[in-house]
Amino acid sequence: MKNKKNILIVEDEVMLSAWLKMQLEDEGYDVCGNFTSGEEAVEFVQNREPDLILMDINLVGKIDGIEAAEKITEKSNIPIIFMTGYEEPEIYERAQRIKPIVFLTKPIEIWDLKPIFESIFS
Amino acid sequence: MKKKISKLSNSLITKFILMNSVVFLILISTSFMILYSSQHIKKMLDKTVTKEFSIVLENGEMSRELSRIVSRTTILESTFFGNKELLKEEKSELIKQITDLEKETKNPQVKINLDNFKQKLLICLEQYSELNTLNYKIESAQSQLETTILSLEKVISNKTIDQVLQGENSSILEQLSILTVGYQETLHKINILYTKLCLNHFNSSCTDYETQILDLMDNLLLRIRTLNASEPEISKHAYLIQTNLETYQKYLIEFTNIANELQLQMDEVNLEKEHIFSLLEKIDSEFSESAENMRENASIIIGRASKFVFLLSFVIIVLLTIYSLKFLQTNFVYPMKTIIRRIKSIGSGDLNFKKELKRKDEWGLIEDAINDMASNRKQAETDLQAAIQQLQANEQQLKASNQQLMANEEMLIISEKKYRKLISTSAEGFWMIDAEAKTIDVNDALCKILGVEREEIIGKTPFDFVDEENSKIFKKQIFKSNTTEQRFYEITLKDKNGNSIQTLFNATSQFDSKGNRIGSFAFITDVSKLKQTEEKLKSILRSMDDMVFVLDKNNIFIDVNTHNNNNLYLDPDNFIGKKHSEIIPKHIDDLYNKAIVNVKKGKTEEYEYTLEVADEIHWFALKISPILKDNKFDGSVSVVRDITKRKQIEEQIKKDLKIKTALIQEIYHRTKNNMAVITAMLSMESRRSNNEFVNSTFKEVINKIKSMALVHQKLYKAKDLSNINLREYVEDLLALIIQSYELLSKKIHINYDLQDINILFDSAIPLGLIISELISNIFKHAFPKNQEGEVFIRLYIEDDKTINLEIFDNGVGFPDNFDPRKDGSMGLVSVFSIAENQLKGEISVKSENGLKWHIRIKDDKKKERV
């Protein structure tokens, strides 16, 4: 029996988040959480550590995805994949400060994620 | 002072004293040289003799010291044996003496020989010491042997007595006692031979004695071995005797070896002594020879020096004699003869200047005095003749002046006629007045300006033709001018009918030779029309918002025109007469200097600048043009406009544009996101059905939405918000479609040939729908049963801006008699509709070895948004 990897999705668009969850589960991953705000994601990680986080930058709440990722990486080494539709250099530079990191531009398809997941989990 | 010195140096007496001084100095130098030579020879001889004697003395001293050392060495050879203390003392004393001698001697060879002698002597002394040590050891061995034999004898005696007392047979012990006596005898013989060896070891070889002693020892050892079989106490003694004998034997061999070596070493020491002595003898003889050579050399040098001094003295005396004769000839005999000859020639009437001596001394002064005398006489004669000739010339000049005066009068009449003609035909008015300002002459042009006849002006003053204000100007110009320079001033004359005529006067005052005014004349130009034009221009300038600055060719402000002085950096009066760089801030002056280079070439230049005016920063635009005079640069006109408001509006527009651009980008972004949400929803919905047709339809719809979302994504990144790069769009769209048909795409290979073409998004979205439909069809229908296939996509633009899209595949093509416009699916029919109706383009398809689609559109249906 294959040991399923736990993925946390943080995305403000609920439909996109649901679609992503469905596709990840089809590929054999377990989506352990599905949040629209950074605060919720930070709190979740304090109690349970997922194997990987898919983090949108623009989120509901007071902190954005980069700030949420900063708080999470202060206490753990969970790999984080940023997803954003904005391509401003400032956002990219801010996101680059957090490691390990992969930076993906929306729209994101499952075939974009598959090789990255394989690389991380290998 | 300088002149005095020069005179003194040229004097005969000075020369005479100088000559005697030279002679005296030469004699003193010669005497000093002779004295110096004799002293030098003396020193050289002293030095040589002293050196020779010191060497001989040193050799003698060294020989004596060396003899003492040799004697001491010889004595030590005889006395060292058995005398350790003496050997030690003598050794240190000898070495010290030799070392001191080495230090004292200066001859390097002697030093080397002494060192060799010392080294060899040191070896000998070491061997002496070793012999003494061995002798001590041998004597100890002798003593132990004697003691042991005596002890043995005692043991045997005691045992014999015991056996006799006990009544036992003591014959064997008695025989042993006899043998012991024999041992003692042999030992004594050995000791005697050793003593002899010691006494003779300096004179002959020790080998004979050594052989005898060793033979006796061997014999004794042989005999003693017989005791080994006896009682233990006796055999123990026998063993001790054997051991002592062997030690004795070993020491003796060492002793004789060293003694033999000592013999050889002593021979070498003696040989070294001989070398030193022979070297000293050799040095003595060499120095004797050297002293003899020195004596001979000294006598040769003294002889040569004497000859040289004699020869030098002779040469000096001869040279002095020649110089004295020459001096007398030059300074006395020749000048005296020359002066006598000159006096005689003057007496006979030869008054020409002759400078034969060319001297500056007393003879030169006498010759100059004689020449002055002759020339004075000659000058007096010449002056007399010249006065007569001048008188004759003056008479002729008087006649010529008379003739010139007559000619001038004729010229004056001709000139008067020319002047009259010039004045009368001039277009400018001419007005001549006398000292009281009464008119004495005018021309027709002036009469025409004033509208009167000539006779009506003559005798009247110019003040009669002007009003009171202009009369004041006239009077000031006519009576207060003290120069003959031209003056320009404007006057408004009144004509016959009282009309004002604006004129420009070019007047010149006239004065007599004493500076009294005798009148003046002026040329008058009617500038009424010119003034009207100037007024018009000024009113135009006043009506302009712009400021106008006029600068001369030296960059000096000569005129400023502005309707509103509030815009000015300085008051207008402060500009006039000032240089541009003096009053304009540097950053603007730099721009001006850069522009004026081209303005001087006849070009018009423009630049903008900021300037603080009334505590506010203002923007100005300046246009500068050249003023040309005879096609040459003569100044510039700068028209300056305050563009502050325009700049503020521009800034606001830029700001607004930035905000709007951001908003539009946000709209594109949100549209794209919304489409992504829709595709996500459709994708999730499609999963609820297992019907292949339903899923396929969902997929097509999703792909079409994605193709539209992709356009918005491209627009979000695009710089001008309305155009996207079609090549990039097609590539990304195809990648998206291929991924959605993941399994099929592995067997279908797509080839691209795409040009970079920018296209409005109004055309991009429908074109994307067409591509999406056609490529989806290829994946679905062109290669059934998992066949492999090739697809070619070509995008290019023609010269007339027609965009061409070709999509070919090598699949199965349409079925026979298939008309895609009628029989095709809704998607296929929409492809034709979009291409022809929406894009107003052309679309064609051929079904030959697959399908060949060709779409031609022009991207000019909509105006560009930005």
XYZ file of C-alpha atoms in Angstrom, chain B residues 327-811:
485
model
C 104.778 91.983 -25.632
C 107.263 94.785 -26.432
C 106.641 94.469 -30.182
C 102.828 94.552 -29.777
C 102.515 97.196 -27.116
C 105.306 99.656 -27.914
C 107.140 99.307 -31.224
C 104.210 98.728 -33.636
C 101.753 101.375 -32.166
C 104.442 104.038 -32.021
C 105.377 103.530 -35.703
C 101.657 103.599 -36.739
C 100.925 106.871 -34.868
C 103.948 108.650 -36.416
C 102.828 107.535 -39.912
C 99.224 108.797 -39.286
C 100.349 112.248 -38.098
C 102.465 112.589 -41.219
C 99.455 111.654 -43.524
C 97.162 114.253 -41.856
C 99.836 116.844 -42.349
C 99.840 115.998 -46.063
C 96.000 116.479 -46.278
C 94.558 112.975 -45.803
C 91.511 113.694 -43.541
C 89.757 110.284 -43.930
C 88.953 108.283 -40.798
C 91.478 105.480 -40.288
C 91.414 103.035 -37.423
C 94.516 100.918 -37.905
C 95.441 99.999 -34.320
C 91.996 98.961 -33.051
C 93.236 99.159 -29.454
C 91.523 100.312 -26.298
C 94.620 101.284 -24.338
C 96.566 104.589 -24.330
C 97.675 104.021 -27.966
C 93.995 103.632 -28.984
C 93.132 106.934 -27.221
C 95.933 108.760 -29.054
C 94.726 107.339 -32.410
C 91.075 108.354 -31.648
C 92.170 111.885 -30.744
C 94.072 112.203 -34.031
C 91.064 110.834 -36.009
C 88.640 113.233 -34.216
C 90.849 116.112 -35.103
C 90.868 115.083 -38.808
C 87.105 114.431 -38.952
C 86.238 117.812 -37.326
C 88.129 119.560 -40.024
C 86.440 117.475 -42.714
C 82.908 118.144 -41.266
C 83.404 121.867 -41.308
C 84.201 121.748 -45.051
C 81.164 119.519 -45.806
C 78.682 121.770 -43.855
C 79.682 124.767 -45.886
C 78.981 123.009 -49.188
C 75.575 121.655 -47.968
C 74.359 125.166 -46.956
C 74.985 126.423 -50.490
C 73.068 123.475 -52.056
C 70.033 123.967 -49.651
C 69.690 127.552 -50.734
C 69.463 126.536 -54.398
C 66.817 123.799 -53.662
C 64.515 126.204 -51.714
C 64.280 128.492 -54.675
C 63.079 125.659 -56.953
C 60.478 124.428 -54.349
C 58.876 127.851 -54.207
C 58.265 127.765 -57.945
C 56.637 124.262 -57.745
C 54.237 125.302 -54.859
C 52.881 128.128 -56.925
C 51.962 125.733 -59.757
C 50.246 123.240 -57.289
C 48.067 126.011 -55.850
C 46.680 126.788 -59.270
C 45.919 123.108 -59.957
C 44.072 122.728 -56.572
C 41.760 125.638 -57.389
C 40.620 123.863 -60.564
C 40.022 120.582 -58.628
C 37.898 122.438 -56.078
C 35.614 123.777 -58.771
C 35.127 120.252 -60.228
C 34.489 118.800 -56.721
C 31.856 121.492 -56.004
C 29.977 120.501 -59.156
C 30.049 116.792 -58.206
C 28.791 117.568 -54.663
C 25.920 119.617 -56.074
C 24.863 116.819 -58.362
C 25.081 114.217 -55.584
C 23.025 116.252 -53.149
C 20.388 117.166 -55.720
C 19.878 113.532 -56.879
C 19.919 111.981 -53.350
C 16.696 110.238 -52.196
C 17.396 111.452 -48.673
C 16.813 115.055 -47.727
C 19.849 117.319 -47.291
C 19.884 120.311 -44.952
C 22.882 122.644 -44.354
C 22.843 125.423 -41.774
C 25.374 128.066 -40.645
C 26.629 128.865 -37.115
C 23.330 130.644 -36.310
C 21.277 127.705 -37.620
C 20.091 129.578 -40.694
C 19.566 127.372 -43.721
C 22.204 127.874 -46.395
C 21.481 124.863 -48.598
C 18.835 122.125 -49.103
C 18.081 119.599 -51.847
C 14.897 118.725 -53.731
C 14.229 115.628 -51.567
C 13.947 117.795 -48.405
C 11.700 120.260 -50.236
C 9.447 117.334 -51.165
C 9.331 116.044 -47.546
C 8.365 119.513 -46.255
C 6.129 120.298 -49.278
C 7.785 123.701 -49.879
C 10.029 125.353 -52.499
C 13.810 125.756 -51.977
C 13.521 129.530 -51.700
C 10.983 129.170 -48.875
C 13.553 127.346 -46.700
C 16.805 129.264 -47.395
C 17.492 131.718 -44.564
C 15.037 130.032 -42.185
C 16.066 127.868 -39.201
C 15.018 124.223 -38.772
C 13.057 125.313 -35.665
C 10.543 126.940 -38.046
C 9.491 123.461 -39.282
C 8.879 121.693 -35.943
C 6.708 122.024 -32.843
C 8.102 123.172 -29.504
C 9.067 119.743 -28.193
C 11.042 118.833 -31.321
C 12.535 122.346 -31.365
C 14.172 121.555 -28.001
C 15.646 118.353 -29.427
C 16.971 120.270 -32.446
C 18.595 122.980 -30.352
C 20.240 120.450 -28.102
C 21.595 118.481 -31.062
C 22.747 121.557 -33.072
C 24.292 123.785 -30.400
C 25.512 121.393 -27.762
C 27.499 119.000 -29.886
C 31.264 119.528 -29.697
C 32.427 116.800 -32.067
C 32.408 116.229 -35.774
C 31.128 112.664 -35.335
C 27.844 111.599 -36.947
C 24.757 111.813 -34.696
C 21.449 110.011 -35.261
C 18.247 111.335 -33.767
C 14.541 111.324 -34.578
C 12.569 114.524 -35.261
C 8.922 115.006 -36.171
C 8.826 117.740 -38.851
C 5.711 119.719 -39.823
C 4.975 120.119 -43.543
C 3.410 123.042 -45.236
C -0.066 121.815 -44.237
C 0.895 121.143 -40.630
C 1.065 117.365 -41.024
C 3.589 115.493 -38.856
C 6.377 113.683 -40.678
C 8.569 111.326 -38.636
C 12.196 111.582 -39.771
C 15.584 110.261 -38.857
C 18.420 112.844 -38.872
C 22.017 111.843 -39.604
C 23.771 115.093 -38.620
C 27.393 116.269 -38.553
C 28.697 119.505 -36.973
C 31.447 121.608 -38.675
C 34.189 123.560 -36.910
C 36.999 125.892 -38.131
C 40.678 125.316 -37.370
C 40.316 127.123 -34.007
C 37.406 124.886 -32.930
C 34.637 127.435 -33.484
C 31.324 126.074 -34.809
C 30.754 127.245 -38.350
C 27.578 125.243 -39.039
C 26.313 121.714 -39.608
C 24.601 119.557 -42.203
C 22.273 116.569 -42.029
C 20.763 113.824 -44.219
C 17.087 113.296 -43.436
C 15.127 110.046 -43.974
C 11.334 109.910 -43.903
C 10.632 106.999 -41.448
C 6.877 107.526 -41.068
C 6.020 104.187 -42.741
C 8.754 102.379 -40.873
C 7.437 103.701 -37.570
C 3.939 102.558 -38.394
C 5.232 99.026 -39.081
C 7.232 99.048 -35.819
C 4.158 100.096 -33.849
C 2.188 97.264 -35.440
C 4.888 94.758 -34.488
C 5.031 96.033 -30.945
C 1.287 95.730 -30.569
C 1.522 92.116 -31.853
C 4.222 91.365 -29.305
C 2.178 92.965 -26.543
C -0.752 90.765 -27.444
C 1.373 87.576 -27.153
C 1.480 85.487 -23.975
C 5.080 84.646 -24.789
C 8.085 86.670 -23.684
C 10.571 87.797 -26.308
C 14.229 88.436 -25.592
C 16.640 89.894 -28.122
C 20.354 89.290 -27.616
C 23.249 90.623 -29.682
C 26.003 88.449 -31.109
C 27.928 88.753 -27.805
C 25.005 87.237 -25.863
C 24.019 90.593 -24.313
C 20.316 91.392 -23.816
C 19.323 94.337 -26.013
C 15.534 94.097 -25.857
C 12.855 92.407 -23.712
C 9.143 92.255 -24.584
C 6.615 90.854 -22.197
C 2.963 91.632 -21.476
C 3.188 90.301 -17.937
C 6.231 91.023 -15.866
C 5.087 88.608 -13.163
C 6.436 85.779 -15.273
C 9.884 87.297 -15.400
C 12.758 86.145 -13.323
C 13.995 89.767 -13.107
C 12.576 93.185 -13.879
C 12.848 93.850 -17.689
C 15.203 96.821 -17.153
C 17.660 94.522 -15.369
C 18.122 92.440 -18.517
C 19.191 95.201 -20.890
C 22.943 95.477 -21.347
C 23.678 92.363 -19.288
C 25.309 89.193 -20.549
C 23.209 86.028 -20.545
C 25.641 84.220 -18.215
C 25.622 87.156 -15.748
C 21.959 87.048 -14.798
C 20.545 83.704 -15.937
C 21.062 80.676 -13.612
C 23.806 78.294 -14.666
C 21.621 75.295 -15.557
C 19.736 77.440 -18.085
C 22.875 79.205 -19.293
C 24.396 75.793 -20.068
C 21.332 74.919 -22.210
C 21.576 78.311 -23.944
C 25.300 77.860 -24.705
C 24.621 74.436 -26.175
C 21.795 75.763 -28.361
C 23.569 78.939 -29.501
C 26.227 76.840 -31.270
C 23.604 75.664 -33.794
C 21.788 79.021 -33.819
C 25.016 80.644 -34.991
C 24.875 78.226 -37.945
C 21.444 79.602 -38.842
C 19.324 76.904 -37.144
C 16.425 77.346 -34.738
C 16.768 75.517 -31.415
C 14.347 74.680 -28.605
C 14.743 73.637 -25.010
C 12.757 73.486 -21.785
C 13.804 74.444 -18.282
C 12.523 75.092 -14.767
C 12.964 78.341 -12.893
C 11.792 79.626 -9.549
C 9.644 82.692 -10.121
C 7.815 84.355 -7.225
C 8.574 81.394 -4.909
C 7.086 78.883 -7.351
C 8.784 76.504 -9.736
C 7.747 77.306 -13.299
C 8.350 75.321 -16.459
C 9.367 77.309 -19.558
C 9.779 76.346 -23.212
C 12.245 78.438 -25.156
C 12.647 78.737 -28.928
C 15.713 80.550 -30.126
C 16.280 81.808 -33.704
C 19.172 83.689 -35.276
C 19.145 87.349 -36.419
C 21.122 87.523 -39.645
C 22.806 90.589 -41.092
C 24.365 90.199 -44.527
C 23.881 86.479 -44.054
C 26.032 86.535 -40.934
C 24.979 85.885 -37.350
C 24.278 89.191 -35.613
C 22.270 88.114 -32.572
C 19.338 85.985 -31.520
C 15.652 86.169 -30.648
C 14.360 83.924 -27.883
C 10.634 83.360 -27.505
C 9.855 81.988 -24.053
C 6.553 80.432 -23.059
C 5.438 79.560 -19.540
C 4.363 75.900 -19.859
C 3.860 75.224 -16.170
C 0.121 74.491 -16.552
C 0.736 72.230 -19.527
C 3.354 70.309 -17.549
C 1.009 69.933 -14.587
C -1.719 68.582 -16.884
C 0.771 66.167 -18.491
C 1.802 64.854 -15.068
C -1.846 64.384 -14.094
C -2.531 62.541 -17.368
C 0.430 60.224 -16.782
C -0.766 59.525 -13.259
C -4.316 58.817 -14.449
C -3.023 56.610 -17.221
C -1.004 54.573 -14.764
C -4.062 54.046 -12.553
C -6.211 53.125 -15.544
C -3.588 50.751 -16.863
C -3.490 49.035 -13.483
C -7.276 48.824 -13.447
C -7.429 47.353 -16.950
C -4.762 44.828 -16.012
C -6.794 43.959 -12.930
C -9.887 43.447 -15.130
C -7.937 41.154 -17.459
C -6.628 39.309 -14.444
C -10.050 38.906 -12.872
C -11.609 37.838 -16.181
C -8.928 35.212 -16.544
C -9.515 34.078 -12.937
C -13.246 33.936 -13.451
C -12.737 31.825 -16.552
C -10.436 29.562 -14.532
C -13.223 29.186 -11.946
C -15.728 28.365 -14.722
C -13.401 25.745 -16.223
C -12.868 24.288 -12.754
C -16.627 24.087 -12.238
C -17.172 22.516 -15.671
C -14.359 20.046 -15.057
C -15.870 18.981 -11.775
C -19.312 18.725 -13.347
C -17.992 16.622 -16.222
C -16.662 14.072 -13.760
C -20.201 13.257 -12.667
C -21.005 11.724 -16.075
C -19.573 8.536 -17.525
C -20.941 9.285 -20.960
C -18.065 9.710 -23.405
C -19.941 12.195 -25.576
C -20.806 14.356 -22.570
C -17.202 14.307 -21.318
C -15.840 15.067 -24.780
C -18.216 18.013 -25.104
C -17.181 19.315 -21.689
C -13.553 19.021 -22.679
C -14.119 21.011 -25.876
C -15.988 23.717 -24.004
C -13.314 23.859 -21.322
C -10.585 24.136 -23.971
C -12.435 26.973 -25.663
C -12.843 28.851 -22.382
C -9.175 28.267 -21.664
C -8.266 29.584 -25.119
C -10.154 32.781 -24.281
C -8.668 32.958 -20.769
C -5.229 32.626 -22.316
C -5.848 35.784 -24.366
C -6.684 37.647 -21.133
C -3.598 36.249 -19.491
C -1.485 37.532 -22.402
C -3.238 40.904 -22.292
C -2.538 41.189 -18.583
C 1.166 40.922 -19.371
C 1.020 43.007 -22.603
C 2.519 46.461 -22.520
C -0.124 48.274 -24.576
C -3.142 46.375 -23.130
C -4.708 45.659 -26.541
C -2.173 43.696 -28.595
C -0.734 40.272 -27.874
C 2.051 38.299 -29.500
C 0.223 35.746 -31.682
C 3.171 33.345 -31.876
C 3.431 33.101 -28.072
C -0.346 32.751 -27.819
C -0.527 29.919 -30.381
C 2.363 28.078 -28.695
C 0.778 28.319 -25.228
C -2.695 27.410 -26.566
C -1.365 24.323 -28.343
C 0.524 23.251 -25.213
C -2.726 23.548 -23.269
C -4.735 21.497 -25.806
C -2.003 18.870 -26.101
C -1.957 18.456 -22.316
C -5.719 17.960 -22.242
C -5.368 15.176 -24.843
C -2.405 13.794 -22.959
C -2.600 10.191 -24.085
C -3.334 10.934 -27.706
C -0.684 13.616 -28.026
C 2.091 11.113 -27.352
C 1.519 9.567 -30.798
C 0.821 12.798 -32.660
C 3.813 14.986 -33.356
C 3.239 18.714 -33.878
C 5.581 20.841 -36.012
C 5.629 24.634 -35.690
C 6.667 27.387 -38.069
C 5.446 30.577 -36.412
C 6.371 34.198 -37.074
C 6.271 36.943 -34.433
C 3.018 38.785 -35.153
C 1.190 41.262 -32.907
C -2.580 41.078 -33.064
C -5.494 42.914 -31.418
C -7.290 40.845 -28.795
C -10.547 41.311 -30.797
C -8.987 39.044 -33.440
C -6.989 36.859 -31.031
C -9.998 35.402 -29.178
C -11.918 34.181 -32.322
C -8.664 32.941 -33.850
C -8.003 31.014 -30.610
C -11.472 29.398 -30.849
C -10.731 28.306 -34.438
C -7.347 26.813 -33.479
C -8.861 25.103 -30.451
C -11.624 23.522 -32.570
C -9.366 22.420 -35.421
C -6.640 20.942 -33.194
C -9.250 19.172 -31.005
C -10.752 17.647 -34.175
C -7.310 16.415 -35.257
C -6.788 14.717 -31.897
C -10.260 13.227 -31.934
C -10.778 12.183 -35.565
C -7.683 12.446 -37.777
C -5.799 9.463 -36.400
C -8.267 6.718 -35.400
C -7.214 3.486 -33.743
C -4.261 5.093 -32.010
C -2.425 5.790 -35.251
C 0.702 7.897 -35.261
C 0.543 11.205 -37.103
C 2.090 14.560 -37.926
C 0.540 17.993 -37.635
C 2.034 21.165 -39.221
C 1.089 24.623 -37.995
C 2.371 27.632 -39.884
C 1.779 31.270 -39.051
C 3.055 34.110 -41.238
C 2.206 37.592 -42.375
C 2.226 38.893 -45.954
C 3.477 42.279 -47.124
C -0.075 43.630 -47.188
C -0.449 42.707 -43.477
C -2.626 39.664 -44.216
C -2.166 37.089 -41.438
C -2.058 33.466 -42.647
C -2.683 30.446 -40.474
C -2.168 26.981 -41.974
C -2.991 23.759 -40.108
C -2.147 20.532 -41.956
C -2.327 16.925 -40.817
C -1.590 13.624 -42.533
C -4.618 11.873 -41.036
